[in-house]
Amino acid sequence: MLEKELPTCSAFESLTTLEIGEWFLTEDLYVVLRFLQLSPRLEELTLMHRPLDEGAEIDCMPIDGMTFRCPLLESVVIQCSEGDGGIDKLLSVLVVNGISLDNINIAFYDEIEKRDRAERIRADEERSKELRIFEKRVKRNPEWREYDPYAMSESDSKQSDDGFSDASDDY
């Protein structure tokens, strides 16, 4: 449906950031090129390539003679698996249309996953560190518990199974 509607789309005059994901970028460049033709103010572009399954075929729209102008395009990120064939063709099309290689960054999915995993580990360690610091401060400042309406006192934690306190002198 997208490929059928794109030829008649009007320009996306306000579009500055575009992300095209899970597409067979190297086998079918038409969608990418058409979006670039329709996005004269584009500043950031992220392309997430998905390789074609073995034996699968797609109907590609011809791209012969297609050009685009994106003078404001400062950043192109191409996400792909290492060794994906056809990325060179995509790069060539971008460079031929005036996108500098200095503005193109290729990120491999394995590296992205490793970076994301490292960031999650770092964030978890930071939260644990902050919690330990907070717990130490609470131990040094027991009066903080008195002002905390959610803090439980020792007598609150000594309740029987029916939910009532075991202390008989509470009244």
mmCIF file of N, CA and C in Angstrom, residues 8-142:
data_model
loop_
_atom_site.group_PDB
_atom_site.id
_atom_site.type_symbol
_atom_site.label_atom_id
_atom_site.label_comp_id
_atom_site.label_asym_id
_atom_site.label_seq_id
_atom_site.Cartn_x
_atom_site.Cartn_y
_atom_site.Cartn_z
ATOM 1 N N THR A 8 1.931 9.601 -5.323
ATOM 2 C CA THR A 8 0.986 10.723 -5.366
ATOM 3 C C THR A 8 1.011 11.576 -4.095
ATOM 4 N N CYS A 9 1.875 11.268 -3.151
ATOM 5 C CA CYS A 9 1.955 12.044 -1.906
ATOM 6 C C CYS A 9 2.485 13.442 -2.176
ATOM 7 N N SER A 10 1.969 14.389 -1.412
ATOM 8 C CA SER A 10 2.535 15.735 -1.473
ATOM 9 C C SER A 10 3.739 15.788 -0.534
ATOM 10 N N ALA A 11 4.514 16.837 -0.640
ATOM 11 C CA ALA A 11 5.758 16.962 0.130
ATOM 12 C C ALA A 11 5.471 17.064 1.626
ATOM 13 N N PHE A 12 6.386 16.499 2.404
ATOM 14 C CA PHE A 12 6.330 16.590 3.862
ATOM 15 C C PHE A 12 7.182 17.796 4.258
ATOM 16 N N GLU A 13 6.632 18.982 4.110
ATOM 17 C CA GLU A 13 7.383 20.224 4.280
ATOM 18 C C GLU A 13 7.947 20.416 5.681
ATOM 19 N N SER A 14 7.301 19.879 6.696
ATOM 20 C CA SER A 14 7.749 20.094 8.081
ATOM 21 C C SER A 14 8.567 18.936 8.639
ATOM 22 N N LEU A 15 8.721 17.877 7.881
ATOM 23 C CA LEU A 15 9.410 16.679 8.377
ATOM 24 C C LEU A 15 10.913 16.937 8.507
ATOM 25 N N THR A 16 11.435 16.799 9.742
ATOM 26 C CA THR A 16 12.873 16.996 9.965
ATOM 27 C C THR A 16 13.565 15.718 10.400
ATOM 28 N N THR A 17 12.814 14.765 10.935
ATOM 29 C CA THR A 17 13.382 13.503 11.393
ATOM 30 C C THR A 17 12.555 12.358 10.818
ATOM 31 N N LEU A 18 13.245 11.395 10.236
ATOM 32 C CA LEU A 18 12.555 10.257 9.622
ATOM 33 C C LEU A 18 13.268 8.973 9.998
ATOM 34 N N GLU A 19 12.485 7.995 10.384
ATOM 35 C CA GLU A 19 13.018 6.667 10.690
ATOM 36 C C GLU A 19 12.223 5.650 9.879
ATOM 37 N N ILE A 20 12.935 4.917 9.048
ATOM 38 C CA ILE A 20 12.301 3.855 8.264
ATOM 39 C C ILE A 20 12.875 2.547 8.779
ATOM 40 N N GLY A 21 12.006 1.721 9.318
ATOM 41 C CA GLY A 21 12.494 0.510 9.952
ATOM 42 C C GLY A 21 11.933 -0.756 9.368
ATOM 43 N N GLU A 22 12.717 -1.826 9.583
ATOM 44 C CA GLU A 22 12.302 -3.158 9.165
ATOM 45 C C GLU A 22 11.918 -3.196 7.692
ATOM 46 N N TRP A 23 12.768 -2.633 6.852
ATOM 47 C CA TRP A 23 12.506 -2.577 5.430
ATOM 48 C C TRP A 23 13.635 -3.278 4.694
ATOM 49 N N PHE A 24 13.339 -3.771 3.536
ATOM 50 C CA PHE A 24 14.356 -4.406 2.698
ATOM 51 C C PHE A 24 15.069 -3.294 1.933
ATOM 52 N N LEU A 25 15.865 -2.517 2.638
ATOM 53 C CA LEU A 25 16.425 -1.289 2.081
ATOM 54 C C LEU A 25 17.277 -1.514 0.846
ATOM 55 N N THR A 26 18.074 -2.531 0.874
ATOM 56 C CA THR A 26 18.996 -2.701 -0.250
ATOM 57 C C THR A 26 18.325 -3.347 -1.455
ATOM 58 N N GLU A 27 17.245 -4.081 -1.229
ATOM 59 C CA GLU A 27 16.544 -4.707 -2.341
ATOM 60 C C GLU A 27 15.535 -3.758 -2.963
ATOM 61 N N ASP A 28 14.985 -2.839 -2.170
ATOM 62 C CA ASP A 28 13.944 -1.940 -2.658
ATOM 63 C C ASP A 28 14.215 -0.538 -2.124
ATOM 64 N N LEU A 29 14.991 0.231 -2.863
ATOM 65 C CA LEU A 29 15.353 1.584 -2.449
ATOM 66 C C LEU A 29 14.290 2.625 -2.781
ATOM 67 N N TYR A 30 13.249 2.219 -3.503
ATOM 68 C CA TYR A 30 12.251 3.175 -3.955
ATOM 69 C C TYR A 30 11.634 3.949 -2.788
ATOM 70 N N VAL A 31 11.217 3.243 -1.733
ATOM 71 C CA VAL A 31 10.555 3.902 -0.605
ATOM 72 C C VAL A 31 11.475 4.933 0.031
ATOM 73 N N VAL A 32 12.727 4.562 0.245
ATOM 74 C CA VAL A 32 13.680 5.489 0.856
ATOM 75 C C VAL A 32 13.860 6.716 -0.037
ATOM 76 N N LEU A 33 14.105 6.484 -1.310
ATOM 77 C CA LEU A 33 14.335 7.595 -2.230
ATOM 78 C C LEU A 33 13.105 8.493 -2.363
ATOM 79 N N ARG A 34 11.930 7.896 -2.392
ATOM 80 C CA ARG A 34 10.707 8.708 -2.525
ATOM 81 C C ARG A 34 10.498 9.557 -1.277
ATOM 82 N N PHE A 35 10.714 8.979 -0.095
ATOM 83 C CA PHE A 35 10.593 9.775 1.134
ATOM 84 C C PHE A 35 11.602 10.924 1.123
ATOM 85 N N LEU A 36 12.816 10.664 0.656
ATOM 86 C CA LEU A 36 13.826 11.715 0.589
ATOM 87 C C LEU A 36 13.422 12.798 -0.420
ATOM 88 N N GLN A 37 12.815 12.410 -1.526
ATOM 89 C CA GLN A 37 12.328 13.389 -2.494
ATOM 90 C C GLN A 37 11.252 14.289 -1.882
ATOM 91 N N LEU A 38 10.432 13.710 -1.025
ATOM 92 C CA LEU A 38 9.293 14.433 -0.452
ATOM 93 C C LEU A 38 9.629 15.184 0.846
ATOM 94 N N SER A 39 10.896 15.122 1.289
ATOM 95 C CA SER A 39 11.267 15.686 2.593
ATOM 96 C C SER A 39 12.425 16.682 2.450
ATOM 97 N N PRO A 40 12.178 17.853 1.889
ATOM 98 C CA PRO A 40 13.259 18.801 1.625
ATOM 99 C C PRO A 40 13.905 19.382 2.879
ATOM 100 N N ARG A 41 13.229 19.333 4.018
ATOM 101 C CA ARG A 41 13.776 19.897 5.254
ATOM 102 C C ARG A 41 14.321 18.829 6.203
ATOM 103 N N LEU A 42 14.481 17.641 5.695
ATOM 104 C CA LEU A 42 14.947 16.527 6.524
ATOM 105 C C LEU A 42 16.348 16.812 7.072
ATOM 106 N N GLU A 43 16.512 16.584 8.393
ATOM 107 C CA GLU A 43 17.794 16.810 9.057
ATOM 108 C C GLU A 43 18.411 15.511 9.568
ATOM 109 N N GLU A 44 17.552 14.581 9.989
ATOM 110 C CA GLU A 44 18.029 13.309 10.543
ATOM 111 C C GLU A 44 17.278 12.154 9.893
ATOM 112 N N LEU A 45 18.035 11.139 9.485
ATOM 113 C CA LEU A 45 17.453 9.974 8.836
ATOM 114 C C LEU A 45 18.033 8.716 9.467
ATOM 115 N N THR A 46 17.163 7.810 9.882
ATOM 116 C CA THR A 46 17.590 6.513 10.398
ATOM 117 C C THR A 46 16.942 5.436 9.536
ATOM 118 N N LEU A 47 17.778 4.560 9.012
ATOM 119 C CA LEU A 47 17.309 3.461 8.166
ATOM 120 C C LEU A 47 17.668 2.145 8.839
ATOM 121 N N MET A 48 16.661 1.330 9.115
ATOM 122 C CA MET A 48 16.887 0.032 9.748
ATOM 123 C C MET A 48 16.645 -1.054 8.712
ATOM 124 N N HIS A 49 17.737 -1.624 8.252
ATOM 125 C CA HIS A 49 17.687 -2.616 7.184
ATOM 126 C C HIS A 49 17.355 -3.996 7.734
ATOM 127 N N ARG A 50 16.447 -4.651 7.065
ATOM 128 C CA ARG A 50 16.146 -6.048 7.364
ATOM 129 C C ARG A 50 16.448 -6.844 6.113
ATOM 130 N N PRO A 51 17.369 -7.788 6.191
ATOM 131 C CA PRO A 51 17.703 -8.557 4.986
ATOM 132 C C PRO A 51 16.516 -9.416 4.548
ATOM 133 N N LEU A 52 16.451 -9.616 3.269
ATOM 134 C CA LEU A 52 15.407 -10.441 2.677
ATOM 135 C C LEU A 52 15.621 -11.896 3.078
ATOM 136 N N ASP A 53 14.550 -12.565 3.467
ATOM 137 C CA ASP A 53 14.656 -13.982 3.820
ATOM 138 C C ASP A 53 15.147 -14.774 2.615
ATOM 139 N N GLU A 54 15.906 -15.812 2.885
ATOM 140 C CA GLU A 54 16.474 -16.631 1.823
ATOM 141 C C GLU A 54 15.361 -17.207 0.947
ATOM 142 N N GLY A 55 15.494 -17.022 -0.346
ATOM 143 C CA GLY A 55 14.508 -17.545 -1.285
ATOM 144 C C GLY A 55 13.313 -16.633 -1.500
ATOM 145 N N ALA A 56 13.162 -15.601 -0.683
ATOM 146 C CA ALA A 56 12.020 -14.690 -0.819
ATOM 147 C C ALA A 56 12.285 -13.683 -1.934
ATOM 148 N N GLU A 57 11.216 -13.217 -2.546
ATOM 149 C CA GLU A 57 11.326 -12.214 -3.589
ATOM 150 C C GLU A 57 10.358 -11.086 -3.296
ATOM 151 N N ILE A 58 10.742 -9.888 -3.732
ATOM 152 C CA ILE A 58 9.836 -8.746 -3.581
ATOM 153 C C ILE A 58 9.721 -8.038 -4.916
ATOM 154 N N ASP A 59 8.611 -7.349 -5.093
ATOM 155 C CA ASP A 59 8.410 -6.552 -6.303
ATOM 156 C C ASP A 59 8.993 -5.174 -6.045
ATOM 157 N N CYS A 60 10.072 -4.853 -6.723
ATOM 158 C CA CYS A 60 10.739 -3.571 -6.533
ATOM 159 C C CYS A 60 10.256 -2.563 -7.558
ATOM 160 N N MET A 61 10.052 -1.354 -7.094
ATOM 161 C CA MET A 61 9.734 -0.256 -7.995
ATOM 162 C C MET A 61 11.055 0.218 -8.600
ATOM 163 N N PRO A 62 11.055 0.601 -9.848
ATOM 164 C CA PRO A 62 12.301 1.058 -10.472
ATOM 165 C C PRO A 62 12.775 2.372 -9.864
ATOM 166 N N ILE A 63 14.106 2.501 -9.739
ATOM 167 C CA ILE A 63 14.671 3.724 -9.163
ATOM 168 C C ILE A 63 15.568 4.454 -10.174
ATOM 169 N N ASP A 64 15.625 3.966 -11.383
ATOM 170 C CA ASP A 64 16.458 4.596 -12.414
ATOM 171 C C ASP A 64 16.081 6.064 -12.563
ATOM 172 N N GLY A 65 17.060 6.929 -12.457
ATOM 173 C CA GLY A 65 16.836 8.354 -12.647
ATOM 174 C C GLY A 65 16.261 9.079 -11.444
ATOM 175 N N MET A 66 15.978 8.368 -10.351
ATOM 176 C CA MET A 66 15.435 9.025 -9.164
ATOM 177 C C MET A 66 16.544 9.793 -8.453
ATOM 178 N N THR A 67 16.277 11.036 -8.167
ATOM 179 C CA THR A 67 17.217 11.855 -7.405
ATOM 180 C C THR A 67 16.451 12.570 -6.295
ATOM 181 N N PHE A 68 17.193 13.125 -5.357
ATOM 182 C CA PHE A 68 16.568 13.888 -4.284
ATOM 183 C C PHE A 68 17.524 14.994 -3.856
ATOM 184 N N ARG A 69 16.974 15.988 -3.166
ATOM 185 C CA ARG A 69 17.780 17.052 -2.587
ATOM 186 C C ARG A 69 17.344 17.229 -1.140
ATOM 187 N N CYS A 70 18.262 16.988 -0.233
ATOM 188 C CA CYS A 70 18.030 17.214 1.201
ATOM 189 C C CYS A 70 19.211 18.025 1.735
ATOM 190 N N PRO A 71 19.243 19.321 1.449
ATOM 191 C CA PRO A 71 20.408 20.133 1.820
ATOM 192 C C PRO A 71 20.618 20.270 3.326
ATOM 193 N N LEU A 72 19.590 20.015 4.123
ATOM 194 C CA LEU A 72 19.712 20.158 5.577
ATOM 195 C C LEU A 72 20.062 18.847 6.278
ATOM 196 N N LEU A 73 20.136 17.757 5.518
ATOM 197 C CA LEU A 73 20.382 16.437 6.097
ATOM 198 C C LEU A 73 21.795 16.366 6.685
ATOM 199 N N GLU A 74 21.857 16.279 8.021
ATOM 200 C CA GLU A 74 23.139 16.281 8.731
ATOM 201 C C GLU A 74 23.527 14.917 9.268
ATOM 202 N N SER A 75 22.547 14.038 9.441
ATOM 203 C CA SER A 75 22.836 12.761 10.080
ATOM 204 C C SER A 75 22.037 11.638 9.431
ATOM 205 N N VAL A 76 22.761 10.630 8.964
ATOM 206 C CA VAL A 76 22.129 9.416 8.440
ATOM 207 C C VAL A 76 22.702 8.244 9.227
ATOM 208 N N VAL A 77 21.821 7.477 9.850
ATOM 209 C CA VAL A 77 22.232 6.274 10.572
ATOM 210 C C VAL A 77 21.625 5.088 9.851
ATOM 211 N N ILE A 78 22.479 4.161 9.463
ATOM 212 C CA ILE A 78 22.019 2.928 8.819
ATOM 213 C C ILE A 78 22.275 1.795 9.795
ATOM 214 N N GLN A 79 21.214 1.164 10.248
ATOM 215 C CA GLN A 79 21.336 0.017 11.157
ATOM 216 C C GLN A 79 21.170 -1.245 10.337
ATOM 217 N N CYS A 80 22.129 -2.161 10.494
ATOM 218 C CA CYS A 80 22.086 -3.395 9.716
ATOM 219 C C CYS A 80 22.912 -4.457 10.434
ATOM 220 N N SER A 81 22.847 -5.674 9.931
ATOM 221 C CA SER A 81 23.694 -6.744 10.445
ATOM 222 C C SER A 81 25.021 -6.677 9.716
ATOM 223 N N GLU A 82 26.076 -7.069 10.413
ATOM 224 C CA GLU A 82 27.387 -7.063 9.783
ATOM 225 C C GLU A 82 27.373 -8.040 8.609
ATOM 226 N N GLY A 83 27.874 -7.600 7.475
ATOM 227 C CA GLY A 83 27.929 -8.458 6.295
ATOM 228 C C GLY A 83 26.683 -8.405 5.432
ATOM 229 N N ASP A 84 25.709 -7.541 5.787
ATOM 230 C CA ASP A 84 24.516 -7.402 4.941
ATOM 231 C C ASP A 84 24.931 -6.939 3.551
ATOM 232 N N GLY A 85 24.542 -7.691 2.557
ATOM 233 C CA GLY A 85 24.853 -7.313 1.190
ATOM 234 C C GLY A 85 23.992 -6.144 0.760
ATOM 235 N N GLY A 86 24.517 -5.343 -0.115
ATOM 236 C CA GLY A 86 23.730 -4.250 -0.677
ATOM 237 C C GLY A 86 23.858 -2.930 0.051
ATOM 238 N N ILE A 87 24.480 -2.910 1.217
ATOM 239 C CA ILE A 87 24.631 -1.650 1.949
ATOM 240 C C ILE A 87 25.484 -0.681 1.126
ATOM 241 N N ASP A 88 26.448 -1.223 0.378
ATOM 242 C CA ASP A 88 27.284 -0.381 -0.489
ATOM 243 C C ASP A 88 26.430 0.339 -1.537
ATOM 244 N N LYS A 89 25.432 -0.352 -2.069
ATOM 245 C CA LYS A 89 24.537 0.257 -3.061
ATOM 246 C C LYS A 89 23.766 1.418 -2.429
ATOM 247 N N LEU A 90 23.272 1.205 -1.214
ATOM 248 C CA LEU A 90 22.552 2.253 -0.492
ATOM 249 C C LEU A 90 23.467 3.455 -0.252
ATOM 250 N N LEU A 91 24.685 3.188 0.195
ATOM 251 C CA LEU A 91 25.647 4.269 0.421
ATOM 252 C C LEU A 91 25.917 5.036 -0.861
ATOM 253 N N SER A 92 26.101 4.316 -1.962
ATOM 254 C CA SER A 92 26.377 4.957 -3.249
ATOM 255 C C SER A 92 25.244 5.888 -3.657
ATOM 256 N N VAL A 93 24.007 5.426 -3.488
ATOM 257 C CA VAL A 93 22.850 6.244 -3.856
ATOM 258 C C VAL A 93 22.816 7.514 -3.004
ATOM 259 N N LEU A 94 23.105 7.389 -1.712
ATOM 260 C CA LEU A 94 23.099 8.566 -0.837
ATOM 261 C C LEU A 94 24.203 9.549 -1.229
ATOM 262 N N VAL A 95 25.395 9.044 -1.471
ATOM 263 C CA VAL A 95 26.535 9.899 -1.811
ATOM 264 C C VAL A 95 26.332 10.576 -3.166
ATOM 265 N N VAL A 96 25.836 9.838 -4.149
ATOM 266 C CA VAL A 96 25.588 10.408 -5.480
ATOM 267 C C VAL A 96 24.600 11.573 -5.386
ATOM 268 N N ASN A 97 23.706 11.520 -4.416
ATOM 269 C CA ASN A 97 22.701 12.575 -4.256
ATOM 270 C C ASN A 97 23.139 13.663 -3.271
ATOM 271 N N GLY A 98 24.435 13.699 -2.957
ATOM 272 C CA GLY A 98 24.970 14.829 -2.199
ATOM 273 C C GLY A 98 25.112 14.637 -0.704
ATOM 274 N N ILE A 99 24.892 13.441 -0.182
ATOM 275 C CA ILE A 99 25.058 13.198 1.246
ATOM 276 C C ILE A 99 26.525 12.831 1.491
ATOM 277 N N SER A 100 27.176 13.575 2.352
ATOM 278 C CA SER A 100 28.592 13.330 2.632
ATOM 279 C C SER A 100 28.762 12.052 3.455
ATOM 280 N N LEU A 101 29.803 11.298 3.147
ATOM 281 C CA LEU A 101 30.114 10.094 3.936
ATOM 282 C C LEU A 101 30.361 10.442 5.409
ATOM 283 N N ASP A 102 30.814 11.668 5.664
ATOM 284 C CA ASP A 102 31.043 12.106 7.049
ATOM 285 C C ASP A 102 29.745 12.171 7.842
ATOM 286 N N ASN A 103 28.622 12.308 7.153
ATOM 287 C CA ASN A 103 27.320 12.404 7.823
ATOM 288 C C ASN A 103 26.612 11.060 7.931
ATOM 289 N N ILE A 104 27.240 10.000 7.443
ATOM 290 C CA ILE A 104 26.617 8.674 7.446
ATOM 291 C C ILE A 104 27.312 7.788 8.472
ATOM 292 N N ASN A 105 26.521 7.200 9.336
ATOM 293 C CA ASN A 105 27.037 6.303 10.367
ATOM 294 C C ASN A 105 26.357 4.935 10.199
ATOM 295 N N ILE A 106 27.171 3.895 10.106
ATOM 296 C CA ILE A 106 26.621 2.543 10.021
ATOM 297 C C ILE A 106 26.758 1.892 11.385
ATOM 298 N N ALA A 107 25.633 1.440 11.922
ATOM 299 C CA ALA A 107 25.608 0.790 13.231
ATOM 300 C C ALA A 107 25.122 -0.640 13.049
ATOM 301 N N PHE A 108 25.938 -1.582 13.500
ATOM 302 C CA PHE A 108 25.566 -2.991 13.377
ATOM 303 C C PHE A 108 24.707 -3.402 14.571
ATOM 304 N N TYR A 109 23.698 -4.219 14.301
ATOM 305 C CA TYR A 109 22.757 -4.627 15.340
ATOM 306 C C TYR A 109 23.466 -5.255 16.543
ATOM 307 N N ASP A 110 24.503 -6.066 16.306
ATOM 308 C CA ASP A 110 25.241 -6.676 17.418
ATOM 309 C C ASP A 110 25.850 -5.609 18.321
ATOM 310 N N GLU A 111 26.428 -4.568 17.706
ATOM 311 C CA GLU A 111 27.029 -3.493 18.482
ATOM 312 C C GLU A 111 25.968 -2.699 19.240
ATOM 313 N N ILE A 112 24.823 -2.462 18.595
ATOM 314 C CA ILE A 112 23.724 -1.738 19.245
ATOM 315 C C ILE A 112 23.246 -2.525 20.457
ATOM 316 N N GLU A 113 23.093 -3.833 20.289
ATOM 317 C CA GLU A 113 22.638 -4.691 21.389
ATOM 318 C C GLU A 113 23.642 -4.670 22.540
ATOM 319 N N LYS A 114 24.926 -4.772 22.226
ATOM 320 C CA LYS A 114 25.956 -4.728 23.273
ATOM 321 C C LYS A 114 25.934 -3.393 24.007
ATOM 322 N N ARG A 115 25.804 -2.310 23.250
ATOM 323 C CA ARG A 115 25.764 -0.968 23.844
ATOM 324 C C ARG A 115 24.529 -0.816 24.738
ATOM 325 N N ASP A 116 23.377 -1.297 24.264
ATOM 326 C CA ASP A 116 22.144 -1.218 25.058
ATOM 327 C C ASP A 116 22.262 -2.046 26.329
ATOM 328 N N ARG A 117 22.836 -3.238 26.211
ATOM 329 C CA ARG A 117 23.020 -4.104 27.378
ATOM 330 C C ARG A 117 23.947 -3.437 28.390
ATOM 331 N N ALA A 118 25.043 -2.871 27.915
ATOM 332 C CA ALA A 118 25.986 -2.185 28.808
ATOM 333 C C ALA A 118 25.311 -0.992 29.491
ATOM 334 N N GLU A 119 24.480 -0.273 28.765
ATOM 335 C CA GLU A 119 23.773 0.873 29.339
ATOM 336 C C GLU A 119 22.775 0.418 30.414
ATOM 337 N N ARG A 120 22.066 -0.693 30.165
ATOM 338 C CA ARG A 120 21.128 -1.208 31.179
ATOM 339 C C ARG A 120 21.876 -1.640 32.433
ATOM 340 N N ILE A 121 23.016 -2.303 32.258
ATOM 341 C CA ILE A 121 23.822 -2.742 33.398
ATOM 342 C C ILE A 121 24.310 -1.528 34.181
ATOM 343 N N ARG A 122 24.797 -0.510 33.459
ATOM 344 C CA ARG A 122 25.273 0.698 34.115
ATOM 345 C C ARG A 122 24.145 1.385 34.889
ATOM 346 N N ALA A 123 22.964 1.466 34.292
ATOM 347 C CA ALA A 123 21.819 2.094 34.951
ATOM 348 C C ALA A 123 21.403 1.302 36.194
ATOM 349 N N ASP A 124 21.404 -0.027 36.100
ATOM 350 C CA ASP A 124 21.073 -0.868 37.258
ATOM 351 C C ASP A 124 22.081 -0.670 38.383
ATOM 352 N N GLU A 125 23.365 -0.615 38.024
ATOM 353 C CA GLU A 125 24.405 -0.405 39.034
ATOM 354 C C GLU A 125 24.263 0.967 39.682
ATOM 355 N N GLU A 126 23.922 1.969 38.894
ATOM 356 C CA GLU A 126 23.736 3.326 39.420
ATOM 357 C C GLU A 126 22.552 3.366 40.387
ATOM 358 N N ARG A 127 21.454 2.699 40.029
ATOM 359 C CA ARG A 127 20.295 2.658 40.931
ATOM 360 C C ARG A 127 20.641 1.937 42.227
ATOM 361 N N SER A 128 21.379 0.837 42.133
ATOM 362 C CA SER A 128 21.785 0.100 43.333
ATOM 363 C C SER A 128 22.676 0.952 44.215
ATOM 364 N N LYS A 129 23.590 1.677 43.604
ATOM 365 C CA LYS A 129 24.492 2.557 44.355
ATOM 366 C C LYS A 129 23.691 3.646 45.072
ATOM 367 N N GLU A 130 22.744 4.267 44.362
ATOM 368 C CA GLU A 130 21.908 5.312 44.970
ATOM 369 C C GLU A 130 21.080 4.751 46.116
ATOM 370 N N LEU A 131 20.566 3.536 45.972
ATOM 371 C CA LEU A 131 19.783 2.914 47.034
ATOM 372 C C LEU A 131 20.649 2.647 48.258
ATOM 373 N N ARG A 132 21.870 2.148 48.051
ATOM 374 C CA ARG A 132 22.781 1.906 49.179
ATOM 375 C C ARG A 132 23.110 3.216 49.910
ATOM 376 N N ILE A 133 23.355 4.269 49.159
ATOM 377 C CA ILE A 133 23.634 5.573 49.771
ATOM 378 C C ILE A 133 22.435 6.043 50.579
ATOM 379 N N PHE A 134 21.232 5.901 50.019
ATOM 380 C CA PHE A 134 20.026 6.307 50.722
ATOM 381 C C PHE A 134 19.834 5.497 51.999
ATOM 382 N N GLU A 135 20.031 4.181 51.916
ATOM 383 C CA GLU A 135 19.872 3.336 53.099
ATOM 384 C C GLU A 135 20.864 3.719 54.197
ATOM 385 N N LYS A 136 22.094 4.052 53.829
ATOM 386 C CA LYS A 136 23.082 4.506 54.823
ATOM 387 C C LYS A 136 22.641 5.805 55.466
ATOM 388 N N ARG A 137 22.101 6.730 54.693
ATOM 389 C CA ARG A 137 21.638 8.009 55.236
ATOM 390 C C ARG A 137 20.466 7.803 56.190
ATOM 391 N N VAL A 138 19.589 6.890 55.839
ATOM 392 C CA VAL A 138 18.443 6.613 56.723
ATOM 393 C C VAL A 138 18.924 6.024 58.042
ATOM 394 N N LYS A 139 19.918 5.136 57.995
ATOM 395 C CA LYS A 139 20.465 4.550 59.225
ATOM 396 C C LYS A 139 21.099 5.623 60.098
ATOM 397 N N ARG A 140 21.787 6.580 59.486
ATOM 398 C CA ARG A 140 22.428 7.656 60.246
ATOM 399 C C ARG A 140 21.432 8.693 60.727
ATOM 400 N N ASN A 141 20.268 8.743 60.128
ATOM 401 C CA ASN A 141 19.238 9.729 60.468
ATOM 402 C C ASN A 141 17.916 9.029 60.762
ATOM 403 N N PRO A 142 17.821 8.325 61.878
ATOM 404 C CA PRO A 142 16.591 7.578 62.175
ATOM 405 C C PRO A 142 15.365 8.479 62.322
#
